[in-house]
Amino acid sequence: MLRYTLKRLASLLISLAIASLVIFAVIEVAPGDPAAFMLGLNAQEDTLAALRAELGLDQSKLQRYLAWVSGMVQGDFGTSYQYRTPVSEMIADRLWVSLPLALYALALSTLIAFPAGIYAASRRGKTGDVAVMSATQLGVAIPNFWFAMMLVLVFAINLRWFGAGGFAGWDKGFWAALKSLTLPAIALALPQAAILARVMRSALLDVLGEDFMRTARAKGLSRAQALRRHGLRNALIPVLTILGLQFSFLLAGGIIIEQVFYLPGLGRLIFQSISARDLIVVESVTMLLVFAVIVVNFTVDLAYAIVDPRLRQRQ
Amino acid sequence: MSRALALGGCLTVLVACAALMSFIWTPFDHAALNIPAKLQTPNGTHWFGTDHFGRDIFSMIMVGARTSIAVAFVAVGIGVTLGVPLGLWAAARQGGWVDEVIMRGNDLIFAFPSLVIAILITAVFGAGAVNAIIAIGIFNVPVFARVTRGGALPIWAREFILAARVAGKGATRISIEHVLPNIANLLIVQATIQFSLGILAEAALSYVGLGAQPPTPSWGRMLADAQTLVSIAPHMALVPGCAIILTVLGLNLLGDGLRDRLDPKLQAART
Amino acid sequence: MSLLSIQSLSLNISGAPILDDVSLDLEAGEIVAITGESGSGKSMTAFSIMQLLPDEAELCGAVHVSGQDVTQLPEATLCTLRGNAISMVFQEPMTALNPVQTIGAQVAETVHLHRPDLNAKTESVRALTRVGLPPDQVSHNKYPHQLSGGQRQRVVIAIAIACGPALLIADEPTTALDVTTQAQILDLLRQLVRENGMGLLMITHDLAVVAEMADRIIVMNRGQVVEAGQTAPLLAAPQHPYTRALLTASSHNVTLPETGTNGPLLQVNGVVRDYVLPRTKLFQTPGHFRAVDHVSFDIARGERVGLVGESGCGKSTLTRAILGLEPIQGGQITLGGQPVIGGLNIRQRMQVVFQDPYGSFNPRHRVARLITEPFHLSDTPQSERDARVGETLTAVGLSPEDAGKYPHQFSGGQRQRLAIARALITRPELVIFDEAVSALDVSVRAQILDLIADLCAQYHLTYLFISHDLNVVRTVTDRVLVMQSGRIVEAGQTAQVLSSPQHPYTQKLLDAAPVLPPPQGEIDAQRPLV
């Protein structure tokens, strides 16, 4: 188990290193000089040079890369070109919107998908299964941002149960904040829940065809008991993979959904920074998102080993 | 033929026909502004109504289908042309360093939240259909590589591969002659799925303004335009939304239907 | 009252008839074997007793277990019977256990389910100890993947007997196991029947196993019982033609034509094949597993050599090394003086027939293309190839018109004929039969063995016949090599080695292999005419 963990950890570090290089490289080749952008068209050459030195733009690429990485390791994400404030502070504020949103959506998606998938698998081929599968077929096809607009139309504009957008802020109390995240979380979660339910169902059906499920039935377990005691844990392995990938979708999907609901999250920060060509912010936010996804994948790998004893020994 | 296959096929053909038709005929010029006729709900003249500039939504949907299909198609093409050979190569060298490098590379691409990177690419290199295609296409490569390798590995374990090796055939020849035809079904099904995901991704990118630029119409941008007007002109949001849903639904049903139809296990059961 | 009594049982699955008017009885303490070839419905009879049939199944007739008709019982009552009064052991021990649960927990679950009054853990230890897995030898906290096939089958049996069932059904319990393991599992089952007084219904295709185990035999064919009776009289004087055919096929012997041997063809000299083991510690030098350990032997032209051994003994690795598909770490292999590795022109002089008649053909190619694949590196002109296709198909008992068909249009036995056609089309000097008849039903196997004998006469074949089945090797080879743990432990004339084995391992193999007593008629026929 220790060996397995160390191996996964090594691969996590390599992934992070390569990811940071790629992001740095993409930002490097971006056209335009941030200093010129900040000072406007009429800037003097010497003021430009001074600003470049201040921003560290006059150093070699390697030096700047190393400075960027070592800064991030210490929690220093650099200074925003646009606002001249530490990027880490800007990110921290936004993270309090984006992260709860993603987790909220993940929880909703799991809560809907697991029972739906298990139900459909246990009713295979019957009306209940067909109904759940048709619903998920539709759910997979709906773009989440359009679904978000429809939610706003129905629940905010027509029924007035929720606000049409904006974020109450955690200082207004937990429930108020949660309420303003509810419609966005539903918009994010339902299409993902549809995917997850389908995966859950097919993983369970695969397991149901295994020999050991027959052994379980021959022991005297009922269909439902066999499914619960022997099927679920084995079906969990493919489901975990999808769950890990979904986190990445939820973070990214959140960026779009934040646009629909005018939520002050990382997504809006990225778009504002792109239009202001505040590339250091774009760079850092992207890296942070990639970091989150890589860490989630690492956790999923560890979860595999807990679920499946065969993985603990092998390698 | 199963109902899924029939329904999926019909929807897909319908959208494809609308896109092709738009080259020779649309009810109105999709770009022609007609402010007096703005925000009409669906009626006899404008079947799907008009937008805030009085443009005919039906015509825009037809032309927008072109954009969606073109972007998704090329993105799938990128995935297939790069991903399938990589997957075949990895499977042929199973357990070797080539396999390891290819699969770790795949994992790495999977680690990037795709939409974030698409946003990064379009942000840095400028918004536009071509960059959207590249951004979506890159993420299709590991998908096809993984599916290809996953499908090819059990084939490599079959005895007919051993027979081919005894006959003196090399890995490349075996991959093309014996492996590829046996995983073609798998790839066709995956291609329809990626195609539908491509349409969704294109819509999302255009919605945030990073996809095809005006005057090229696109379903995602029609939705972005509709957003502020959703309370007074809901049809502006409903129509493009339904167009996306029906297209994606059609492709998914087609993929499911094809998978059931092409699955050799199910085929054996039928005969 | 019989322990088990099946009356006029008929079964349809999705409209297809599976069982037709099957009746049988079983008393406590009795071992009854149901035998027959694939598709005879023997396994479905077992699942009917367990009432574990697919949803589409339509059943009529009655299955009385201890007086209760299980076909009439509600599912909840059936659950209290399964694993408790009626238990079942399955064919494939590798997949019959839940991979993510310890073996102790899987046995304990049965006890917990049916006997909540007992301590599940103690009972589980007791059951595992009874099947020969005491906790001091095999930890009950192990997972199935950490055990061998035989050990896993013992766990499956422990699950089945933990609650002391009155009726045990064993569906091909030893088919997936090696012959020495098979002997141990059969002993165990016999012992359990004797000690517990349970009834054992055994389902197996192997008549030799039946002959050793069963008190009574039920022979099934195409869903019907064709013959039933006490074991010894039934085997001695079978009444039904199908039973007779089955018996003849099971102990089928072929007469190989005498062909003079003439100089060495294949020379295997001190061959070593090591696999690098994965490191268990970070900076350790990787360990090796020696799959083939200094193996040397020759095959002369015209000689038919057998290679026997149990799974994992290295015979598959050796085969692949001879075919030049596997690098070797020591020694050399030459065919007609040329090394087999690196020389591509050597490929045509050596061909192979594999075990699996379903996996050995690309399903998307036609027969003509499939069987001419060995011509890949040769410059044989197309006209010659086409001529050979017809000729070879005829030689293996198919017709030249079959060249345009796809492999799925053939039965298992016909596909094995195709595989032989593919191996013979280039007129190779050496053919390797790698478990080539192991996956076939006995009657088909007999036909393929006849074909091999015919082809020996027609083409003067030299072959290496790899098999785990001593009875088959006995009849189709001149000389035999016995392999254990990567080494050849005994070699010699087949008749001599198999009648007076010298090495203890060979003796063990021979002792473990169940034998079918020859039917009376055949003994007379085999008596030499003076």
Coordinates of C-alpha atoms in Angstrom, one line a residue, chain B residues 158-160 162-170 173 177-178 181-182 185 262, chain C residues 320 325 347 352 354-356 359-365 369 373 376-377 422:
Chain B
R158 CA -6.4 -13.6 -29.0
E159 CA -4.9 -16.6 -30.7
F160 CA -5.3 -15.3 -34.2
L162 CA -0.4 -15.3 -32.3
A163 CA -1.1 -17.1 -35.6
A164 CA -0.3 -14.0 -37.5
R165 CA 3.0 -13.6 -35.6
V166 CA 3.8 -17.2 -36.4
A167 CA 3.3 -16.3 -40.1
G168 CA 5.9 -13.6 -39.6
K169 CA 3.7 -10.5 -39.6
G170 CA 5.0 -7.5 -37.8
R173 CA 0.8 -5.0 -40.1
E177 CA -4.9 -6.0 -40.6
H178 CA -6.2 -7.7 -37.5
P181 CA -11.1 -4.0 -38.2
N182 CA -12.0 -5.7 -34.9
N185 CA -17.3 -0.6 -34.1
L262 CA -22.5 -3.7 -33.9
Chain C
R320 CA 6.4 -19.8 -27.8
L325 CA 7.9 -15.6 -30.5
R347 CA 8.6 -19.3 -40.0
V352 CA 1.0 -24.1 -34.9
F354 CA -4.0 -23.5 -31.0
Q355 CA -6.5 -24.6 -28.3
D356 CA -9.4 -22.2 -28.7
G359 CA -10.3 -17.2 -30.7
S360 CA -7.8 -18.4 -33.3
F361 CA -9.4 -16.8 -36.3
N362 CA -9.9 -13.1 -37.1
P363 CA -13.8 -13.0 -37.3
R364 CA -13.7 -10.4 -40.1
H365 CA -11.7 -12.4 -42.7
R369 CA -7.6 -15.3 -46.5
E373 CA -1.9 -16.2 -43.8
H376 CA 2.8 -14.1 -45.8
L377 CA 6.6 -14.2 -46.2
R422 CA -3.9 -23.2 -41.8

